[in-house]
XYZ file of C-alpha atoms in Angstrom:
483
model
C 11.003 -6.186 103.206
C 10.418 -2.759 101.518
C 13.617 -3.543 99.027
C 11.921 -7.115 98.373
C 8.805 -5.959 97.551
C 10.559 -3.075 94.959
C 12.671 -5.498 93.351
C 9.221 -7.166 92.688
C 7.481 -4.569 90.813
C 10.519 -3.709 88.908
C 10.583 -7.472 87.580
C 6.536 -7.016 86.910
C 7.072 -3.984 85.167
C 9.904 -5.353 82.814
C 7.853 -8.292 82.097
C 4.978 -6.344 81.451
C 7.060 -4.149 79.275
C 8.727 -6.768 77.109
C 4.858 -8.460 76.461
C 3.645 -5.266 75.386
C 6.167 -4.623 72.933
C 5.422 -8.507 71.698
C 2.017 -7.476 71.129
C 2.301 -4.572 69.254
C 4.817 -6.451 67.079
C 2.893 -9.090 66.369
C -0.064 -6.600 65.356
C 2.437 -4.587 63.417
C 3.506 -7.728 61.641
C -0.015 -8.649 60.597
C -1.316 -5.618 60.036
C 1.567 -5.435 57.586
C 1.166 -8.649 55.813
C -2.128 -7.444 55.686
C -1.389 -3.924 53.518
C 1.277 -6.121 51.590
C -1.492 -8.558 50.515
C -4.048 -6.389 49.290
C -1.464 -4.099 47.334
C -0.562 -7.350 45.682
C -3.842 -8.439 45.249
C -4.267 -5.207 43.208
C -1.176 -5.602 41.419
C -2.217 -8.851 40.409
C -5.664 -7.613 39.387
C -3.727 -5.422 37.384
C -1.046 -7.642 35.795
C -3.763 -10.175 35.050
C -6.002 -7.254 33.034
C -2.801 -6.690 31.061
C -1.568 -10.083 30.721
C -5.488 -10.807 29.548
C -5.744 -7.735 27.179
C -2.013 -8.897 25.270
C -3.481 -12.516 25.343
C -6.627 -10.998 23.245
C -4.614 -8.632 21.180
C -2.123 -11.515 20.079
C -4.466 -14.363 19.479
C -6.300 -11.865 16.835
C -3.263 -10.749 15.116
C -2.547 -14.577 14.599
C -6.523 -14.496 13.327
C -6.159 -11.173 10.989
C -2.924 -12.615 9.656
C -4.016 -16.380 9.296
C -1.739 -17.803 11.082
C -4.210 -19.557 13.778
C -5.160 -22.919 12.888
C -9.115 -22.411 11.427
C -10.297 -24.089 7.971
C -8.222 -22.477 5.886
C -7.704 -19.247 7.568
C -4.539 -18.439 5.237
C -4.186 -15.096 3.789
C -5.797 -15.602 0.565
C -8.808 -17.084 1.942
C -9.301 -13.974 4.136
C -8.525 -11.895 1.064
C -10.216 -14.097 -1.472
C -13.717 -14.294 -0.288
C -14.648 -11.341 1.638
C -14.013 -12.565 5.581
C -11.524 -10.113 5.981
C -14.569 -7.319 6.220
C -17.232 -9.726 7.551
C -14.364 -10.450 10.515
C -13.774 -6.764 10.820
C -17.698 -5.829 11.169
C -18.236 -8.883 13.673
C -14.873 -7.237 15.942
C -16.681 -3.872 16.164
C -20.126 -5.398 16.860
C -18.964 -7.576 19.694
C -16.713 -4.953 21.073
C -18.039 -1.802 20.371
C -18.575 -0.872 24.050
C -14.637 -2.196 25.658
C -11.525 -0.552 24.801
C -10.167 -4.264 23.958
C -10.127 -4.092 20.242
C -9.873 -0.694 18.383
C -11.191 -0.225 14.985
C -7.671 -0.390 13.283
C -6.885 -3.972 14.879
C -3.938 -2.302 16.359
C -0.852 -4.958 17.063
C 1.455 -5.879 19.618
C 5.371 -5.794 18.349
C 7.142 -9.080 18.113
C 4.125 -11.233 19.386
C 4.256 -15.041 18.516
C 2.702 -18.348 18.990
C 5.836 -18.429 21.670
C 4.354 -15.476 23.247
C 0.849 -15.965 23.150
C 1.835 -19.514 25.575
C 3.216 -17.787 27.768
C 0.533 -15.883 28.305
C -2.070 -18.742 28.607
C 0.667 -20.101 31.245
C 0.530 -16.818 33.642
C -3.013 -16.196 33.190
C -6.102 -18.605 35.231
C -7.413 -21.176 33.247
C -10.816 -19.695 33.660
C -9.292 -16.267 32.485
C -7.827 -17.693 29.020
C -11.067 -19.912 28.423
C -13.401 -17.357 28.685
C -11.970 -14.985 26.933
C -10.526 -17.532 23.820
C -14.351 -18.569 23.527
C -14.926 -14.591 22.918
C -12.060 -14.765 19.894
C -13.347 -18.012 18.719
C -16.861 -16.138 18.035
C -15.483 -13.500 16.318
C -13.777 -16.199 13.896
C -16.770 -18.175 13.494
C -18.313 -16.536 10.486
C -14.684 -17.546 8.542
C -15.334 -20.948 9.208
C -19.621 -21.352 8.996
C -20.579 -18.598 6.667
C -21.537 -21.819 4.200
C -25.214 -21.873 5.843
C -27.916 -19.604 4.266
C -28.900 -18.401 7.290
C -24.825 -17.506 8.290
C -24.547 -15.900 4.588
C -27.629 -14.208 5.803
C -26.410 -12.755 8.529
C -23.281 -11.852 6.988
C -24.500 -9.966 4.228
C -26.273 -8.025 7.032
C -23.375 -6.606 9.251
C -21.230 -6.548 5.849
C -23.382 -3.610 4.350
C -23.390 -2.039 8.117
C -19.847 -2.165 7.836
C -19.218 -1.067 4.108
C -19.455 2.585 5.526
C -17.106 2.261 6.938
C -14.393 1.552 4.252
C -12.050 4.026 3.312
C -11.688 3.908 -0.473
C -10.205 6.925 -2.653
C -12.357 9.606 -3.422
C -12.401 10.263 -7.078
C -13.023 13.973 -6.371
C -10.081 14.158 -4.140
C -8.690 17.813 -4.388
C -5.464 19.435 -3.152
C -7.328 20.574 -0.304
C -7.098 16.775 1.279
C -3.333 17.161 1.347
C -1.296 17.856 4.122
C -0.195 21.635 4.592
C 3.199 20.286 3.204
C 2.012 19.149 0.053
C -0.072 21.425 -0.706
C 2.864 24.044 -0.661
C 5.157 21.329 -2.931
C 2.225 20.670 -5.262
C 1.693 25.109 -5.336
C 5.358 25.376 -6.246
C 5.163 22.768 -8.833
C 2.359 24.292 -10.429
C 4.037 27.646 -10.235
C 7.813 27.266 -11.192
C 6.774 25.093 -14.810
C 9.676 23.680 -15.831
C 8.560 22.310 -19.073
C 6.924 25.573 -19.735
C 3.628 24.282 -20.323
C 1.194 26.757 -21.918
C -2.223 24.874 -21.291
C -4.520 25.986 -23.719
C -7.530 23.623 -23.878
C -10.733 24.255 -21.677
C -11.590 22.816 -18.766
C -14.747 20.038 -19.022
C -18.435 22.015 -17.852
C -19.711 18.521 -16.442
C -17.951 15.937 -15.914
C -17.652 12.930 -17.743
C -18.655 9.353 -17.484
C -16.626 6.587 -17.241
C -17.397 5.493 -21.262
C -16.937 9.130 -22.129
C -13.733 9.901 -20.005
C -12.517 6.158 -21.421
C -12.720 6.974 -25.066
C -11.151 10.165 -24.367
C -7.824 8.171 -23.401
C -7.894 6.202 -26.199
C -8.585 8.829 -28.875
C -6.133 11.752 -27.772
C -3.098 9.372 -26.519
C -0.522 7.881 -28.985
C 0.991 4.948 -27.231
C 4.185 4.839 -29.612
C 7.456 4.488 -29.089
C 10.901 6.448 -31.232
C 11.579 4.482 -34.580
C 14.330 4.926 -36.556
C 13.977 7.653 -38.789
C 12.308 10.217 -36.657
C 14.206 13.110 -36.730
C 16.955 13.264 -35.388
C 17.112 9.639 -34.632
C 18.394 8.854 -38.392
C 22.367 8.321 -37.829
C 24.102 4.590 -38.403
C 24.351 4.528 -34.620
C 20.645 4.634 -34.040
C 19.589 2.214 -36.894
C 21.593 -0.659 -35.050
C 19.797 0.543 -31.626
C 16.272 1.460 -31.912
C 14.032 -1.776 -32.557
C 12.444 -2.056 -35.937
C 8.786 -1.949 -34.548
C 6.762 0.080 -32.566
C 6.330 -0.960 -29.108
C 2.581 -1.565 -29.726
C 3.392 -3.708 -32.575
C 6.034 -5.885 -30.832
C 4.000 -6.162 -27.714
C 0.458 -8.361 -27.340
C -2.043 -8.767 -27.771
C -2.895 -10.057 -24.406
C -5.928 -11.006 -23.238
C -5.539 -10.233 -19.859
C -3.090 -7.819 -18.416
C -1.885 -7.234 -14.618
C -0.143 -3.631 -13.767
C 2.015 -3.808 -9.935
C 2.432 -0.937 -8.331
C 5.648 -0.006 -6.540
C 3.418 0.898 -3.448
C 4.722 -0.356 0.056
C 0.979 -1.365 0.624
C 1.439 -4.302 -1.625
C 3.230 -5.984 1.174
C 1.531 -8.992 2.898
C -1.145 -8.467 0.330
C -0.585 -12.687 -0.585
C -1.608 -11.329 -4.146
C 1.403 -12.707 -6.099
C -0.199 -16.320 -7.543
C -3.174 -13.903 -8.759
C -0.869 -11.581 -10.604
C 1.085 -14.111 -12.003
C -2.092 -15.732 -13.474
C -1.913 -12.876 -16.244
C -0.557 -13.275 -19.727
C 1.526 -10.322 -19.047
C 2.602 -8.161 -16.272
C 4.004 -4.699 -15.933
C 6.636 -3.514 -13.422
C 8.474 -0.349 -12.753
C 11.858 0.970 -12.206
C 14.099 -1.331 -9.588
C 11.078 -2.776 -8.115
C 12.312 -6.467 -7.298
C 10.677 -9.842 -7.492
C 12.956 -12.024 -5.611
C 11.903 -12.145 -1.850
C 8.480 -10.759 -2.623
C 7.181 -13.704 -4.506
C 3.909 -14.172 -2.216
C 3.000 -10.382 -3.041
C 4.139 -9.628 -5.705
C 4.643 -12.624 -8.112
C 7.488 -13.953 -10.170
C 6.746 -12.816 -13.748
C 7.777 -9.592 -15.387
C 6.991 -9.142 -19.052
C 7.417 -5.030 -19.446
C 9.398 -2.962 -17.457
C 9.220 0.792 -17.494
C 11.844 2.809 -16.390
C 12.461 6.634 -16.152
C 15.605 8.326 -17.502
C 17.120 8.386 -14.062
C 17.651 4.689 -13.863
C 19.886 4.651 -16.970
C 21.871 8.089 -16.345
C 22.657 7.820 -12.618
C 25.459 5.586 -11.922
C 23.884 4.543 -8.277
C 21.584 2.719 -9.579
C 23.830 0.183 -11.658
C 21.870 0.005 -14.732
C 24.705 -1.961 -16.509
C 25.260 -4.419 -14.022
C 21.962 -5.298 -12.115
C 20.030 -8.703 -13.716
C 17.110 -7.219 -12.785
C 17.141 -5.274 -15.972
C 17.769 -7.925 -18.203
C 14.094 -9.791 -17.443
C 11.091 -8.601 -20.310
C 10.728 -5.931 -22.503
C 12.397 -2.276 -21.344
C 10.674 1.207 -21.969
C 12.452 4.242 -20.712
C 10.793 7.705 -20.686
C 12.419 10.858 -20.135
C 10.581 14.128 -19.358
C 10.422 16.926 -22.527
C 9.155 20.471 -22.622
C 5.600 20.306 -23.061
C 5.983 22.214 -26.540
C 9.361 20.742 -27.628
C 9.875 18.263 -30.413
C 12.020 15.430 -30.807
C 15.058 17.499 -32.490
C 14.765 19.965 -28.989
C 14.472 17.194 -26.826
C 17.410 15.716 -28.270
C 19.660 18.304 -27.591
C 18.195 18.894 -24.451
C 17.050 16.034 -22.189
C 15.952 15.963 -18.263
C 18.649 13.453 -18.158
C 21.237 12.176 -20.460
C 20.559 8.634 -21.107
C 20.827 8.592 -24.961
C 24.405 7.516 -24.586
C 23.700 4.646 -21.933
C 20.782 4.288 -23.514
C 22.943 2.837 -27.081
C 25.869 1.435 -24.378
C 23.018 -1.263 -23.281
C 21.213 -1.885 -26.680
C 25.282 -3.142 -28.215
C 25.993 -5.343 -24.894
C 22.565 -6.433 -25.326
C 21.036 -6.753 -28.574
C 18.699 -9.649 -28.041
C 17.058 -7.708 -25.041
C 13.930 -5.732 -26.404
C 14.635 -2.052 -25.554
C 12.410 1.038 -26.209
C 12.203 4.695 -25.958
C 9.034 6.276 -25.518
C 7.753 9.183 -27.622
C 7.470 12.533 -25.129
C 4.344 13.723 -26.596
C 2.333 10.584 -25.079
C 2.775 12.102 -21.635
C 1.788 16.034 -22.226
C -1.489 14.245 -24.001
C -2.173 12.260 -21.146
C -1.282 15.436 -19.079
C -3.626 17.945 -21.323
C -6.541 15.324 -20.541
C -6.108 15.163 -16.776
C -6.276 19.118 -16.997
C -9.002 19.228 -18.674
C -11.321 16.919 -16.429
C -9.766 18.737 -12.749
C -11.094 22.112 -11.803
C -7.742 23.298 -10.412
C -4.494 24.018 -11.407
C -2.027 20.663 -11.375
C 1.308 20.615 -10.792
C 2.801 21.199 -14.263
C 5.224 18.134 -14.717
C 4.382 15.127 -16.871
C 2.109 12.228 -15.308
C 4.178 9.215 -13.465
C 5.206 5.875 -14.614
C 2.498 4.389 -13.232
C -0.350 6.085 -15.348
C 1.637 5.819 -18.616
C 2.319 1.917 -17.878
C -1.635 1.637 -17.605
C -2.627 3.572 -20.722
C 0.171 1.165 -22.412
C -1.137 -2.236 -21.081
C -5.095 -0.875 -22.126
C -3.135 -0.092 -25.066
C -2.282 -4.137 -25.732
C -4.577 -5.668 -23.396
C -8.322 -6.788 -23.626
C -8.094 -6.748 -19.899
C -5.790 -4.584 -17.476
C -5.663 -5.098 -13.453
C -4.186 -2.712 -11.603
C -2.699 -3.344 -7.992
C -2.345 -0.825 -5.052
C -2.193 2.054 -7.674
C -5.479 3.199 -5.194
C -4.283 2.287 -2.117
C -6.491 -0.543 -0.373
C -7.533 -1.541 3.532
C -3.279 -1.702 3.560
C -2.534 2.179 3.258
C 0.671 2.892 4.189
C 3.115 6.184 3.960
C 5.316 3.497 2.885
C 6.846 3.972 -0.787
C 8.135 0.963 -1.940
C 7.739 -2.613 -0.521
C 11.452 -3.053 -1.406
C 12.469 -0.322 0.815
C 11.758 1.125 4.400
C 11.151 5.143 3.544
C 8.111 6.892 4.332
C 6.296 9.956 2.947
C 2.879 10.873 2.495
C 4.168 12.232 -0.917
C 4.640 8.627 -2.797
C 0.857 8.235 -2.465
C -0.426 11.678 -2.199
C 1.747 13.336 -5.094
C 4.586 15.863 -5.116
C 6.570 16.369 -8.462
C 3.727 13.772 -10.510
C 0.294 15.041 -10.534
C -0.266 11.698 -8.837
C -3.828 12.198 -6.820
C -5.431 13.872 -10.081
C -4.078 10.773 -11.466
C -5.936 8.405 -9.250
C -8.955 10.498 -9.261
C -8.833 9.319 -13.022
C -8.449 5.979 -12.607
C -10.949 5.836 -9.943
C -13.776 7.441 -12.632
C -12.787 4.542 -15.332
C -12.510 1.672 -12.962
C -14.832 -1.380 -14.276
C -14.912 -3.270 -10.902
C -15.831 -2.558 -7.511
C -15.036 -1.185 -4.699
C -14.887 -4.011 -2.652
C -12.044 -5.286 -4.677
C -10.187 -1.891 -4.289
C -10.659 -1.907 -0.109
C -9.391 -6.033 0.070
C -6.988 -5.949 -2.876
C -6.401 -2.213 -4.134
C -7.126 -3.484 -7.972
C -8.723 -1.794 -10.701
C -10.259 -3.006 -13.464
C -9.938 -1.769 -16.919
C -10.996 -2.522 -20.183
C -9.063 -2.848 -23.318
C -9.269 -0.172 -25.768
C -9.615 -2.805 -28.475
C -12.896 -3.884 -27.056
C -14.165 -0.636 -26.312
C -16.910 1.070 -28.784
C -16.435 4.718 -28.969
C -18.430 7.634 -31.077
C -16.951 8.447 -34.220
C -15.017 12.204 -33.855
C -14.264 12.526 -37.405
């Protein structure tokens, strides 16, 4: 009886045993699903903030860059009637107090239409409605701002935002450069090359526009080497140097577009506007072809330094591109030299090239430019900075302008200030970066754009949205008699 009743309790205590351990699996199993459920929960809270955040940042890049389908929402009609800022100043209103949007519309690599469905596809319905509604608001001034009481309203948060705008400062000094430059634009200043011997005197009070205008056209010869300039007088040069001066030959125009080089021209959609001028100005290997939209098709003057025609990397010979317009080449000269010195003594030797090009291709209109215009242009930029600029001649760029003012009753110049597109990018052609190519290095280039800042016509509107200048002719300007 005794071994009965033991073999009992054993089996009662097994059983027991085995339903405990059921039960705390079971609770271990639930409380598990439980911890797994709210860590996903989180991680879907999570994932759906970021999938919400890149559906946001997406659907505005297709809005900044007009791809989204609104009324006309292409590029030019942002950049043609002022939305772009009124868009911008609505995005900082409505979102001033989130860390969805950031003041520089900041962009997500790669994203596409492609990409922005997928999103709507993993996010709730709710999610993507309600926060689309958001992005339609912002876009609704591009598509009603034809009411008065819109226009209104726009005016209103356009002036808030004008602030805002980062335009160049006309009294920019070496002091805004980087620590960099500033030692580049010290050494420059210091080593003089050209040995330049500055001897004018440095303006009390500075100038006004009119004043600083008639300056430029007074004290700079646009002209170009004719034949019979010493030493320029051999057989050789008679069949090479064109019979008139380059002012002579060229315009007038009535209206006159100058294109920067500037990597900030890119996207710009400016190209139909440029090529709406009678002429238009290019420099060195900066292409057309592939940059229509931005840039335009037309090229009726091309100025080139010395270094295109002497280096043999940059196929002066061979490349079509040189064979479009009128050519101007420049070559640096010591500030004091004259021709007969800088004959015998160039920055580069072209003069041969120069002759090689002019016998292969006598129909194409080919010109050197006389040295002394850029120590003139040089003396006057002195003259109107209170310190010391690098002592090499001005670039390109600013000769290209005084020459189209020159010939022009009208000149626009694009992204030679830099506009709402600043980049460290050089050229749009090509994918290197420096601070230098807007800032300056070897070219007094920022005392430069101070300049053109003071003598700009337009407004600054137009330089923010389309970094153009306007400038008048120096035919139609009205200027004191010096005599």
């Amino acid at each position: 009886m005794a071994r009965y009743r033991l073999g009992t309790m054993k089996k009662v205590c097994l059983f027991a045993s085995i339903m405990l351990f059921c039960l705390y699996a079971v609770f271990y199993k639930m409380c598990f699903q439980k911890g797994n459920l709210l860590l996903k929960n989180r991680s879907n809270n999570t994932e759906t903030k970021r999938l919400q955040y890149n559906l946001i940042q997406c659907t505005l890049q297709e809005i900044l860059e007009g791809k989204e389908d609104v009324d006309k929402s292409n590029h030019e009609y942002i950049a043609q009637d002022g939305s772009w800022k009124t868009f911008e100043a609505a995005q900082n209103d409505q979102f001033s107090s989130g860390t969805i949007l950031k003041r520089n519309n900041s962009r997500i690599k790669g994203s596409s239409k492609s990409e922005i469905a997928v999103l709507k596809n993993l996010l709730p319905a709710s999610v993507v409605t309600r926060n689309l509604s958001r992005i339609r608001q912002l876009k609704q001034p591009l598509i009603d701002s034809n009411t008065s009481e819109k226009s209104t309203k726009i005016k209103h948060v356009f002036k808030k935002q004008w602030n805002s705008w980062t335009i160049w400062n006309e009294d920019s000094s070496s002091n805004n450069l980087s620590r960099r430059l500033q030692t580049v634009k010290n050494n420059y200043a210091s080593l003089n090359k050209y040995a330049v011997k500055f001897t004018g005197t440095r303006k009390s009070k500075k100038l006004s526009s009119k004043e600083l205008l008639c300056e430029l056209k007074q004290r700079v010869q646009v002209v170009s080497i004719q034949f019979g300039d010493e030493p320029f007088t051999t057989s050789d040069w008679r069949a090479s140097i064109p019979n008139k001066n380059l002012t002579q030959a060229l315009g007038p125009f009535t209206t006159c577009a100058v294109v920067a080089s500037a990597g900030s021209i890119l996207r710009s959609r400016l190209g139909e506007e440029i090529d709406a001028h009678d002429a238009v100005l290019r420099f060195n290997g900066a292409p057309t072809i592939g940059f229509e939209s931005d840039v335009g098709r037309r090229t009726t003057i091309r100025i080139i330094n010395s270094q295109v025609l002497s280096r043999q990397d940059h196929k002066f010979h061979d490349n079509n591109l040189y064979r479009t317009g009128v050519l101007l080449v420049w070559d640096p000269a010591p500030y004091s030299a004259n021709l007969t010195e800088w004959f015998k003594h160039p920055d580069y030797e072209f003069f041969e090239n120069y002759k090689r090009y002019r016998q292969e291709n006598p129909d194409q209109p080919f010109y050197i430019i006389n040295p002394k215009m850029q120590w003139q242009l040089w003396n006057i930029l002195q003259e109107n900075t209170a310190e010391d600029i690098q002592r090499n001649p001005p670039s390109s760029g600013l000769m290209g302008i005084l020459l189209m003012m020159t010939i022009c009753d009208q000149t626009d110049v694009y992204e030679f200030l830099p506009s709402r597109r600043r980049t460290d990018l050089c050229h749009y052609y090509e994918r290197f970066q420096d601070q230098a190519c807007t800032m300056g290095a070897y070219h007094p280039l920022m005392f430069e754009k101070n300049l053109v800042k003071r003598i700009n016509q337009g407004s600054d509107e137009e330089i923010y949205s389309q970094g153009k200048v306007r400038l008048p002719g120096f035919r139609t300007l009205q200027c004191p008699n010096t005599e």
